[in-house]
Coordinates of C-alpha atoms in Angstrom, one line a residue:
Chain Z
M46 CA 75.3 17.0 -11.8
L47 CA 76.0 14.8 -8.8
E48 CA 75.3 11.1 -9.0
L49 CA 75.4 8.6 -6.3
R50 CA 75.5 5.1 -7.8
D51 CA 74.4 2.3 -5.4
V52 CA 76.5 3.8 -2.6
S53 CA 76.9 2.0 0.7
K54 CA 78.9 2.8 3.8
V55 CA 79.6 0.2 6.5
V56 CA 81.3 1.2 9.7
S57 CA 82.5 -1.6 11.9
G58 CA 79.9 -4.0 10.7
E59 CA 77.1 -1.5 10.9
A60 CA 75.5 -0.2 7.7
H61 CA 75.2 3.5 8.0
I62 CA 74.2 3.9 4.3
S63 CA 72.8 1.1 2.2
H64 CA 72.5 1.1 -1.5
V65 CA 71.6 4.7 -2.1
S66 CA 71.3 5.9 -5.7
L67 CA 70.5 9.6 -6.2
T68 CA 70.9 12.1 -9.0
F69 CA 70.9 15.9 -8.3
A70 CA 70.8 18.3 -11.2
P71 CA 72.8 21.6 -11.2
G72 CA 71.0 24.6 -9.8
T73 CA 68.6 22.5 -7.7
L74 CA 67.7 22.5 -4.1
N75 CA 67.6 19.1 -2.6
V76 CA 66.5 18.3 0.9
L77 CA 67.6 15.2 2.8
L78 CA 64.8 14.5 5.3
G79 CA 64.9 12.0 8.0
P80 CA 65.0 11.5 11.8
T81 CA 68.3 11.6 13.7
L82 CA 70.6 8.6 12.8
A83 CA 68.7 8.1 9.5
G84 CA 72.1 8.7 7.7
K85 CA 71.8 12.3 6.5
T86 CA 75.2 13.3 7.8
S87 CA 76.8 10.1 6.6
L88 CA 75.4 10.6 3.2
M89 CA 76.6 14.2 3.0
R90 CA 80.1 13.1 4.1
L91 CA 80.1 10.7 1.2
M92 CA 79.0 13.4 -1.2
A93 CA 81.7 15.8 0.1
G94 CA 84.4 13.2 -0.1
L95 CA 85.2 13.3 3.6
D96 CA 84.4 9.6 3.8
R97 CA 84.9 7.0 1.1
P98 CA 81.9 4.7 0.4
T99 CA 82.4 1.0 1.2
D100 CA 80.6 0.2 -2.1
G101 CA 79.4 2.1 -5.1
S102 CA 80.6 5.3 -6.6
V103 CA 80.1 9.0 -6.6
W104 CA 80.1 10.9 -9.9
M105 CA 80.4 14.6 -10.4
E106 CA 79.7 16.2 -13.9
G107 CA 80.1 12.7 -15.5
Q108 CA 83.5 12.0 -13.7
D109 CA 84.0 9.3 -11.1
V110 CA 85.2 11.2 -8.0
T111 CA 84.9 8.4 -5.5
G112 CA 88.5 8.4 -4.5
V113 CA 89.3 12.0 -5.0
P114 CA 90.3 13.8 -1.8
V115 CA 88.1 16.5 -0.5
Q116 CA 90.7 19.2 -1.1
K117 CA 90.5 18.5 -4.9
R118 CA 86.7 18.7 -5.1
S119 CA 84.5 21.7 -5.6
V120 CA 82.5 21.4 -2.4
A121 CA 81.4 23.7 0.4
M122 CA 79.9 22.5 3.7
V123 CA 78.2 24.0 6.7
Y124 CA 77.7 22.1 9.9
Q125 CA 74.9 22.2 12.5
Q126 CA 77.5 23.3 15.1
F127 CA 78.9 26.7 14.3
I128 CA 82.3 25.8 12.8
N129 CA 84.7 28.6 12.2
Y130 CA 88.4 29.2 12.8
P131 CA 88.4 30.8 16.3
A132 CA 91.9 32.2 16.0
M133 CA 91.1 34.2 12.8
T134 CA 88.9 37.3 12.3
V135 CA 85.6 37.0 10.6
Y136 CA 87.1 38.5 7.5
E137 CA 89.9 35.9 7.4
N138 CA 87.4 33.2 8.1
I139 CA 85.4 34.1 5.0
A140 CA 88.5 34.7 2.9
S141 CA 90.1 31.4 3.9
P142 CA 89.1 29.2 1.0
L143 CA 90.1 31.9 -1.4
R144 CA 93.5 32.4 0.3
V145 CA 94.2 28.7 0.0
A146 CA 93.2 28.8 -3.7
G147 CA 95.7 31.6 -4.3
V148 CA 93.2 34.2 -5.4
D149 CA 94.6 37.8 -5.6
R150 CA 94.0 40.3 -2.9
A151 CA 91.6 42.6 -4.7
T152 CA 89.3 39.7 -5.7
I153 CA 89.3 38.3 -2.2
D154 CA 88.4 41.6 -0.8
R155 CA 85.6 42.2 -3.3
K156 CA 84.1 38.7 -2.7
V157 CA 84.4 38.8 1.1
Q158 CA 82.7 42.3 1.2
H159 CA 79.9 41.1 -1.1
A160 CA 79.3 38.0 1.0
A161 CA 79.4 39.9 4.3
E162 CA 76.9 42.4 2.8
L163 CA 74.5 39.7 1.9
L164 CA 74.8 38.0 5.3
H165 CA 74.8 41.2 7.3
L166 CA 78.3 40.7 8.7
T167 CA 79.9 43.9 7.4
P168 CA 80.1 45.5 10.9
H169 CA 81.7 42.4 12.4
L170 CA 84.5 41.7 9.9
R171 CA 87.3 42.7 12.3
R172 CA 86.0 40.6 15.2
T173 CA 86.7 37.0 15.9
P174 CA 83.8 34.4 15.6
L175 CA 83.7 33.7 19.3
E176 CA 82.7 37.3 20.0
L177 CA 79.6 36.9 17.8
S178 CA 76.2 35.6 18.5
G179 CA 75.3 32.1 17.4
G180 CA 73.4 33.4 14.4
Q181 CA 76.3 35.6 13.3
Q182 CA 78.7 32.7 13.7
Q183 CA 76.6 30.5 11.5
R184 CA 76.3 33.4 9.0
T185 CA 80.1 33.5 8.9
A186 CA 80.2 29.8 8.1
L187 CA 77.6 30.3 5.4
A188 CA 79.6 33.2 4.0
R189 CA 82.7 31.1 3.8
A190 CA 80.7 28.4 2.0
M191 CA 79.4 31.0 -0.4
V192 CA 82.6 32.8 -1.4
K193 CA 84.1 29.4 -2.5
E194 CA 81.5 29.2 -5.3
A195 CA 81.6 25.5 -5.1
R196 CA 79.5 23.4 -7.5
L197 CA 78.2 21.4 -4.5
V198 CA 77.0 23.1 -1.4
L199 CA 76.2 20.9 1.6
L200 CA 74.2 22.3 4.5
D201 CA 73.9 19.8 7.4
E202 CA 71.0 21.1 9.6
P203 CA 72.5 24.6 9.5
L204 CA 69.7 26.2 11.4
A205 CA 69.0 23.5 14.0
N206 CA 71.0 25.3 16.7
L207 CA 69.5 28.7 16.1
D208 CA 66.5 30.2 17.8
Y209 CA 63.2 30.3 16.1
K210 CA 63.3 33.9 14.7
L211 CA 66.8 33.6 13.3
R212 CA 65.9 30.3 11.8
E213 CA 62.9 31.7 10.0
E214 CA 64.9 34.6 8.7
L215 CA 67.9 32.6 7.5
R216 CA 65.7 29.9 5.9
A217 CA 64.0 32.5 3.7
E218 CA 67.4 34.0 2.7
L219 CA 69.4 30.8 2.1
P220 CA 67.9 29.6 -1.1
K221 CA 68.1 33.1 -2.6
I222 CA 71.8 33.5 -1.6
F223 CA 72.9 30.3 -3.2
A224 CA 70.4 30.2 -6.1
A225 CA 72.5 32.6 -8.2
S226 CA 75.5 30.3 -8.1
G227 CA 73.9 27.5 -10.1
A228 CA 75.4 25.0 -7.6
I229 CA 73.8 21.8 -6.4
F230 CA 72.4 22.7 -3.0
V231 CA 71.8 19.9 -0.5
Y232 CA 70.1 20.6 2.8
A233 CA 69.7 18.1 5.6
T234 CA 66.9 18.5 8.1
T235 CA 64.8 16.5 10.5
E236 CA 61.8 18.8 10.2
P237 CA 59.2 18.0 7.5
S238 CA 57.9 21.6 7.7
E239 CA 61.4 22.9 6.9
A240 CA 61.5 20.6 3.8
L241 CA 58.1 21.9 2.7
L242 CA 59.1 25.6 3.2
L243 CA 62.3 25.1 1.2
G244 CA 60.5 23.3 -1.6
G245 CA 62.7 21.8 -4.3
H246 CA 63.3 18.0 -4.2
T247 CA 63.3 15.8 -1.2
A248 CA 64.9 12.5 -0.5
A249 CA 63.3 10.8 2.5
L250 CA 65.8 8.8 4.5
S251 CA 65.2 6.0 7.0
E252 CA 67.9 3.8 8.5
G253 CA 70.4 4.5 5.8
R254 CA 68.1 4.0 2.9
V255 CA 66.4 6.5 0.6
T256 CA 62.8 5.5 0.7
Q257 CA 61.6 8.0 -1.9
F258 CA 63.1 10.9 -3.9
G259 CA 61.1 13.4 -5.8
P260 CA 59.5 16.9 -5.7
T261 CA 59.0 17.8 -2.0
I262 CA 55.3 18.5 -2.3
E263 CA 54.7 15.2 -4.1
L264 CA 56.4 13.3 -1.3
F265 CA 54.2 15.0 1.2
R266 CA 50.9 14.4 -0.7
E267 CA 51.6 11.1 -2.2
P268 CA 54.2 9.2 -0.2
A269 CA 55.2 5.9 -1.9
D270 CA 55.2 3.9 1.4
L271 CA 54.4 4.0 5.1
I272 CA 58.0 4.9 6.2
T273 CA 58.2 7.9 3.9
A274 CA 54.7 9.0 5.1
Q275 CA 55.9 8.7 8.7
T276 CA 59.2 10.5 8.0
F277 CA 57.2 13.3 6.4
A278 CA 54.6 13.8 9.2
D279 CA 55.0 16.1 12.1
P280 CA 53.2 15.4 14.4
P281 CA 53.4 11.7 13.7
L282 CA 51.1 10.0 11.2
N283 CA 48.2 8.2 12.8
T284 CA 47.9 4.6 11.7
V285 CA 45.5 1.8 12.3
A286 CA 45.6 -1.9 11.1
V287 CA 42.5 -3.0 9.2
E288 CA 41.2 -6.0 7.4
K289 CA 39.5 -5.5 4.0
K290 CA 36.4 -7.6 3.5
G291 CA 34.5 -6.8 0.3
A292 CA 33.4 -3.2 0.5
A293 CA 34.3 -2.6 4.1
F294 CA 37.5 -2.1 6.2
A295 CA 37.1 -3.9 9.6
L296 CA 39.1 -1.9 12.1
D297 CA 40.7 -3.9 14.9
G298 CA 38.7 -1.7 17.4
G299 CA 35.6 -3.4 16.1
L300 CA 34.5 -0.7 13.8
V301 CA 33.7 -1.0 10.1
L302 CA 34.2 1.7 7.5
Q303 CA 33.4 1.9 3.9
V304 CA 36.2 1.4 1.3
P305 CA 36.3 4.6 -0.7
A306 CA 35.2 4.2 -4.3
R307 CA 38.7 5.1 -5.7
L308 CA 40.1 2.1 -3.9
S309 CA 37.4 -0.4 -4.7
G310 CA 39.7 -2.5 -6.9
M311 CA 41.9 -3.6 -3.9
A312 CA 42.2 -7.2 -3.0
D313 CA 40.9 -8.5 0.3
D314 CA 43.8 -8.4 2.7
A315 CA 45.3 -6.8 5.8
Y316 CA 46.1 -3.1 5.3
T317 CA 47.4 -0.2 7.3
L318 CA 45.5 3.1 7.1
G319 CA 47.3 6.4 7.7
F320 CA 45.8 9.8 8.2
Q321 CA 47.1 13.2 9.3
P322 CA 46.2 14.8 12.7
H323 CA 44.0 17.4 11.0
H324 CA 41.9 14.7 9.5
L325 CA 40.5 13.9 12.9
S326 CA 37.9 16.3 14.4
F327 CA 35.1 16.6 17.0
Q328 CA 32.6 17.6 14.3
P329 CA 32.1 15.6 11.1
R330 CA 33.4 17.6 8.1
T331 CA 31.6 15.4 5.5
A332 CA 28.6 13.2 5.5
D333 CA 30.5 10.0 5.3
A334 CA 33.0 10.9 8.0
V335 CA 33.5 7.9 10.3
S336 CA 32.9 8.3 14.0
V337 CA 35.2 6.6 16.4
E338 CA 35.4 6.4 20.2
A339 CA 38.8 7.0 21.8
R340 CA 40.3 7.8 25.2
V341 CA 42.1 11.0 25.8
S342 CA 45.7 10.6 27.2
V343 CA 47.2 14.1 26.9
T344 CA 46.1 17.5 25.6
E345 CA 48.7 20.0 24.4
I346 CA 47.5 23.6 23.8
T347 CA 49.7 25.7 21.5
G348 CA 47.6 28.9 21.7
S349 CA 45.1 28.7 19.0
E350 CA 45.2 25.0 18.4
S351 CA 45.0 21.9 20.5
F352 CA 46.9 18.6 20.0
V353 CA 44.8 15.9 21.6
H354 CA 46.6 12.6 22.1
L355 CA 44.1 9.8 21.8
D356 CA 44.4 6.1 22.7
F357 CA 42.5 4.0 20.1
A358 CA 42.8 0.2 20.1
G359 CA 46.3 0.3 21.6
R360 CA 47.5 2.9 19.0
R361 CA 48.5 6.4 19.9
W362 CA 46.7 9.0 17.7
V363 CA 47.1 12.7 17.6
M364 CA 44.3 15.0 16.7
L365 CA 44.8 18.6 15.7
E366 CA 41.8 20.7 16.4
E367 CA 41.4 24.5 16.2
G368 CA 40.5 26.3 19.4
I369 CA 41.3 25.4 23.0
H370 CA 40.0 22.1 24.2
R371 CA 40.6 21.2 27.8
L372 CA 40.1 17.5 28.2
E373 CA 40.7 15.3 31.2
A374 CA 43.1 12.3 30.7
G375 CA 41.1 9.1 30.6
E376 CA 38.0 10.8 29.2
T377 CA 36.3 9.0 26.4
V378 CA 35.5 11.2 23.4
R379 CA 33.8 10.8 20.0
V380 CA 35.9 11.9 17.1
F381 CA 35.3 11.9 13.4
L382 CA 37.7 10.7 10.8
D383 CA 37.8 12.4 7.4
T384 CA 38.4 9.5 5.0
R385 CA 38.9 11.6 1.8
H386 CA 42.7 12.0 2.3
M387 CA 43.2 8.7 4.0
L388 CA 46.4 6.8 2.9
V389 CA 46.2 3.1 2.5
F390 CA 49.3 0.8 2.7
D391 CA 49.6 -2.9 2.0
S392 CA 51.1 -5.3 4.5
G393 CA 54.6 -4.6 3.0
G394 CA 54.2 -0.9 3.7
R395 CA 53.6 0.2 0.1
R396 CA 51.0 2.7 -0.6
I397 CA 47.9 1.9 -2.7
S398 CA 47.2 4.9 -4.8
A399 CA 44.0 4.2 -6.8
N400 CA 42.0 1.2 -7.8
G401 CA 44.4 -1.1 -6.1
A402 CA 47.5 0.0 -8.0
L403 CA 50.7 0.3 -6.1
A404 CA 52.1 3.8 -6.0
A405 CA 55.1 4.3 -8.2
Chain A
M76 CA 84.5 36.5 60.4
R77 CA 86.0 39.1 58.0
L78 CA 89.3 38.8 59.9
T79 CA 89.6 35.0 59.4
K80 CA 88.7 35.4 55.7
W81 CA 92.0 36.9 54.9
L82 CA 93.9 35.8 58.0
V83 CA 93.9 32.1 57.2
P84 CA 95.1 32.5 53.6
T85 CA 97.7 35.0 54.7
L86 CA 99.1 32.6 57.4
Y87 CA 99.1 29.8 54.8
I88 CA 101.0 31.9 52.2
V89 CA 103.5 33.1 54.8
F90 CA 104.1 29.5 55.9
L91 CA 104.7 28.4 52.2
L92 CA 107.0 31.3 51.4
L93 CA 109.0 31.1 54.6
P94 CA 111.7 28.7 53.3
I95 CA 112.0 30.7 50.1
Y96 CA 112.4 33.9 52.1
W97 CA 115.0 32.2 54.3
L98 CA 116.9 31.1 51.1
V99 CA 116.9 34.6 49.8
N100 CA 117.9 35.9 53.2
M101 CA 120.8 33.6 53.4
S102 CA 122.0 34.4 50.0
F103 CA 122.7 38.0 51.0
K104 CA 124.6 37.0 54.2
T105 CA 128.2 35.9 54.7
T106 CA 128.8 32.2 55.6
N107 CA 130.0 33.4 59.0
E108 CA 126.8 35.2 59.7
I109 CA 124.7 32.2 58.7
L110 CA 126.6 29.9 61.0
G111 CA 126.9 32.6 63.7
G112 CA 123.3 32.6 64.9
F113 CA 119.7 33.5 64.1
S114 CA 119.0 36.7 62.2
P115 CA 115.8 37.3 60.4
W116 CA 117.5 39.6 57.8
P117 CA 121.1 40.1 56.7
K118 CA 123.1 42.3 59.2
N119 CA 126.1 42.6 56.8
F120 CA 124.3 42.8 53.4
T121 CA 126.5 41.4 50.7
T122 CA 126.1 40.4 47.1
D123 CA 129.5 38.6 47.0
S124 CA 127.8 35.2 46.5
Y125 CA 126.0 36.4 43.4
V126 CA 129.1 38.0 42.0
E127 CA 131.1 34.8 42.5
I128 CA 128.5 32.7 40.7
L129 CA 128.1 35.0 37.7
T130 CA 131.9 35.4 37.3
N131 CA 133.2 31.9 38.0
P132 CA 132.9 29.6 35.0
V133 CA 132.5 26.5 37.2
W134 CA 129.3 28.0 38.5
Y135 CA 127.8 29.7 35.4
N136 CA 128.6 26.8 33.1
G137 CA 126.4 24.7 35.3
Y138 CA 123.5 27.1 34.5
I139 CA 124.3 27.1 30.8
S140 CA 124.4 23.3 30.5
S141 CA 121.2 23.0 32.6
I142 CA 119.4 25.5 30.4
S143 CA 120.7 23.9 27.2
Y144 CA 119.5 20.4 27.9
V145 CA 116.2 21.6 29.3
L146 CA 115.5 23.7 26.1
I147 CA 116.6 20.8 23.8
N148 CA 114.4 18.5 25.7
T149 CA 111.4 20.8 25.6
V150 CA 111.7 21.3 21.8
I151 CA 112.1 17.6 21.2
S152 CA 109.2 16.6 23.5
V153 CA 106.7 19.1 22.1
S154 CA 107.6 18.5 18.5
F155 CA 107.3 14.8 18.8
A156 CA 104.2 14.9 21.0
L157 CA 102.2 17.1 18.6
P158 CA 101.7 14.5 15.8
A159 CA 101.4 11.7 18.3
A160 CA 98.7 13.5 20.3
Y161 CA 96.9 14.4 17.1
A162 CA 96.8 10.7 16.1
F163 CA 95.4 9.7 19.5
S164 CA 92.8 12.5 19.5
R165 CA 91.6 12.0 15.9
Y166 CA 92.0 8.4 14.8
R167 CA 90.9 5.1 16.1
F168 CA 93.4 2.3 15.6
L169 CA 94.2 -1.1 17.0
G170 CA 95.1 -0.8 20.6
D171 CA 95.0 2.9 20.7
K172 CA 93.6 3.1 24.2
H173 CA 96.2 0.6 25.6
L174 CA 99.0 2.4 23.9
F175 CA 97.8 5.7 25.3
F176 CA 97.7 4.3 28.9
W177 CA 101.1 2.6 28.4
L178 CA 102.5 6.1 27.7
L179 CA 101.4 7.2 31.1
T180 CA 103.0 4.2 32.8
N181 CA 106.4 5.4 31.6
R182 CA 106.1 8.1 34.2
M183 CA 105.6 5.6 36.9
A184 CA 109.0 4.0 36.7
P185 CA 111.6 5.5 39.0
P186 CA 114.4 7.2 37.0
A187 CA 117.0 5.2 38.9
V188 CA 115.9 2.1 36.9
F189 CA 117.0 3.8 33.7
A190 CA 120.2 5.4 35.0
L191 CA 122.5 2.4 34.5
P192 CA 121.3 1.4 30.9
F193 CA 121.4 5.0 29.8
Y194 CA 124.9 5.5 31.3
Q195 CA 126.3 2.4 29.5
L196 CA 124.5 3.1 26.2
Y197 CA 125.5 6.8 26.0
S198 CA 129.1 6.0 27.0
A199 CA 129.2 3.4 24.2
I200 CA 128.0 5.8 21.5
G201 CA 129.9 8.9 22.7
L202 CA 126.9 10.9 23.9
F203 CA 128.1 10.8 27.5
D204 CA 128.7 14.2 29.2
T205 CA 126.8 16.2 26.5
P206 CA 123.5 18.1 27.0
W207 CA 122.0 15.8 24.3
A208 CA 122.4 12.8 26.7
V209 CA 120.3 14.4 29.4
A210 CA 117.9 15.9 26.9
L211 CA 117.2 12.5 25.3
A212 CA 117.0 10.7 28.6
H213 CA 114.4 13.2 29.9
C214 CA 112.3 12.5 26.8
L215 CA 111.5 9.2 28.4
F216 CA 109.3 11.1 30.9
N217 CA 108.4 14.2 29.0
I218 CA 107.1 12.9 25.7
P219 CA 104.4 10.7 27.3
L220 CA 103.5 13.7 29.5
A221 CA 103.4 16.0 26.6
V222 CA 101.2 13.6 24.5
W223 CA 98.9 13.2 27.4
I224 CA 98.4 17.0 28.0
L225 CA 98.2 17.9 24.3
E226 CA 95.7 15.1 23.6
G227 CA 93.4 16.7 26.1
F228 CA 93.6 20.1 24.4
M229 CA 93.3 18.7 20.9
S230 CA 90.2 16.7 21.8
G231 CA 88.6 19.9 22.8
V232 CA 88.8 21.1 19.2
P233 CA 85.8 19.8 17.2
K234 CA 86.8 17.4 14.4
E235 CA 84.6 19.5 12.1
I236 CA 87.2 22.2 12.1
D237 CA 89.7 19.9 10.6
E238 CA 87.1 18.8 8.0
T239 CA 86.1 22.4 7.2
A240 CA 89.7 23.2 6.6
Y241 CA 90.1 20.3 4.2
I242 CA 86.9 21.3 2.4
D243 CA 88.3 24.9 2.1
G244 CA 91.3 23.2 0.4
Y245 CA 94.0 23.2 3.1
S246 CA 96.5 20.3 2.9
F247 CA 97.2 18.5 6.1
P248 CA 100.5 20.2 7.0
R249 CA 99.2 23.7 6.2
F250 CA 96.0 23.0 8.2
F251 CA 98.1 21.8 11.1
V252 CA 100.4 24.8 11.3
K253 CA 98.0 27.6 10.2
I254 CA 94.6 26.5 11.7
F255 CA 95.2 23.9 14.3
M256 CA 98.3 25.0 16.2
P257 CA 96.9 28.5 16.9
L258 CA 93.8 26.8 18.4
I259 CA 95.8 24.8 20.9
A260 CA 98.5 27.5 21.5
S261 CA 97.6 27.5 25.2
G262 CA 98.0 23.8 25.3
I263 CA 101.4 23.9 23.7
G264 CA 102.4 26.6 26.2
V265 CA 101.3 24.5 29.2
T266 CA 103.0 21.4 27.7
A267 CA 106.2 23.3 27.2
F268 CA 106.1 24.6 30.7
F269 CA 105.7 21.1 32.2
C270 CA 108.5 19.6 30.1
F271 CA 110.6 22.5 31.2
M272 CA 109.9 22.1 34.8
F273 CA 110.3 18.3 35.0
S274 CA 113.6 18.5 33.1
W275 CA 114.8 21.4 35.2
V276 CA 114.2 19.8 38.5
E277 CA 115.3 16.3 37.6
L278 CA 118.6 15.5 39.2
L279 CA 119.4 11.8 39.2
L280 CA 119.7 11.2 35.4
A281 CA 121.2 14.6 34.8
K282 CA 124.0 13.9 37.3
T283 CA 124.6 10.3 36.2
L284 CA 124.9 11.1 32.5
T285 CA 127.3 14.0 32.8
S286 CA 130.8 14.4 34.4
V287 CA 132.6 17.7 33.7
A288 CA 131.6 19.4 30.4
A289 CA 127.8 19.3 30.7
K290 CA 127.5 19.3 34.5
P291 CA 124.1 20.6 35.5
I292 CA 123.8 23.4 38.1
A293 CA 122.3 21.1 40.8
A294 CA 125.3 18.8 40.5
V295 CA 127.6 21.8 40.8
M296 CA 125.9 22.8 44.0
T297 CA 126.3 19.5 45.7
R298 CA 130.0 19.2 44.7
T299 CA 130.9 22.7 46.0
A300 CA 129.4 21.8 49.3
S301 CA 131.6 18.8 49.7
T302 CA 134.9 20.2 48.5
S303 CA 135.2 23.6 50.0
G304 CA 133.4 23.0 53.2
Y305 CA 130.2 24.9 54.1
E306 CA 129.9 27.8 51.7
L307 CA 126.3 28.3 52.7
G308 CA 125.9 31.9 51.3
L309 CA 127.1 30.7 47.9
L310 CA 124.8 27.7 47.9
A311 CA 121.8 29.9 48.9
A312 CA 122.5 32.3 46.0
A313 CA 122.8 29.4 43.6
G314 CA 119.5 28.1 44.9
V315 CA 117.8 31.4 44.3
L316 CA 119.1 31.6 40.8
T317 CA 117.8 28.0 40.2
I318 CA 114.3 29.1 41.1
I319 CA 114.3 32.1 38.8
P320 CA 113.9 30.4 35.4
G321 CA 110.9 28.4 36.6
A322 CA 109.3 31.5 38.1
I323 CA 109.7 33.3 34.8
V324 CA 108.1 30.5 32.8
I325 CA 105.3 30.2 35.3
W326 CA 104.6 33.9 34.8
F327 CA 104.1 33.4 31.1
V328 CA 101.8 30.4 31.3
R329 CA 99.9 31.3 34.5
N330 CA 96.6 32.0 32.6
Y331 CA 96.7 28.7 30.8
I332 CA 97.7 26.3 33.6
A333 CA 94.2 26.5 35.1
K334 CA 92.8 25.4 31.7
G335 CA 95.2 22.4 31.7
F336 CA 94.1 21.5 35.2
A337 CA 90.4 21.8 34.2
L338 CA 91.0 19.3 31.5
G339 CA 92.2 16.9 34.1
R340 CA 95.4 16.2 32.2
V341 CA 98.0 18.0 34.3

């Protein structure tokens, strides 16, 4: 079990990590999700022991390991860049942690062959990493992390520099490869879809803080606050500021929409509504869908779907609509808002779940 | 057009190599023939000058002492510059950039400035007229240069490699020797080459800090010229032999020099 207790990291007056407390159970897959500079790498370096926290402590299996040098910890790490030892062969690269640990030759050979087999590196063992493709280089780094059989495996955006197909392939394999070891598996990514595909637990990071930690699907469906919802939305979450008066929300575009029954207990105040791009459509999906007039700014067509960027009351919205829609920029269109899955946040950014209660 | 394409470089190379050819040409002539008139190749081909140099201790000891202080200097410079360059490339500390630039300014001072203090100091502690005196004096120029070149090569190695090695369990010394040094092997080669060259061609300090026992070959050459008149054949042969070590070293590092230049550090 890995525990971070109120960990902070300040570098030359700038807080990279502030007051993070997390607990990861053995044998679990944990995703650190957040945009660039959210502190994912900083947090991983603290977990690994490459950096020392300015404040707080790191506990491993009930022992305080805050000051323990990285060499003495049971950690493996894979970086976004393909980091291998260029002067050694792939075989020696994979064998390196075992050689340092003084493992006997036969065991090294068995483990290296096994890891190479799993990661499809067997034909390349005698070559050097720089003679391999990017995907194979990263597989080498993964194999090295694997043979070490560390209790904590840190993967810092390991697939970000790979092309689409390789990424899909490795992402499917990765959890399986490491699942057998019973290690704590920490995976940093900037992509919400990657977090969802990996499953497990997710910690959403923003500006050095963990905004929410829990089962991945729960974070996606029921974010605790606006920042988490925005971190977990790709394309970005659409938002609009509203004023609740009795049974209606007054939108700042001059529109009025009904407060859903599940939220009727809310106090009259200023709120922010959030909804996903696929909750906007040209045709109403339900009878009580709200119709809104907005101006088209850009249309992106991905093949079978169109992303229509809309300008509504000074806010940039994105609508995801099936089929190909060619719209002129500046054109005014009528779109319908499906309010069933609408997220409501109070002025402090906290989500209101039902009957005015704040989300846990 | 095709003609000028190779004609111009050829003319240029001929122009550059002419003095070296003339030196080799002279070294196989007798002094009388050299003084007698213009001849593009030796009329009475002789290797007497080379035989004289390789058999007379006054001559060959000059080579031995030159090579010994150059080698000592190269080893000291590279081994001291390695940790220093690593610190400059990997750590941020107070005044690091100023210190790094200050190192370079050491190369700007003329050696003559240091000749007198070194002479007095080494005489006082008994280092005068030993290869160590020259080797240590040359460190003044070569260690900053070596730090400067090595830092460039080291900064080209991602810091993540260091960290990966620590995570794998390598201690710092083991990582440095087993992982890091092979990665910058070409940089070490280029650095050693430049230390070798600067120390080999430097004359002023080498002459000032030695008298008899550790006299460098360049000093032997000038003295021979003044005591036994104009032995031009002998001098030319000594000159040819002086070029050879540099040429050999260049041959070994020729592929890496370009990389050093590309880093803008040489």
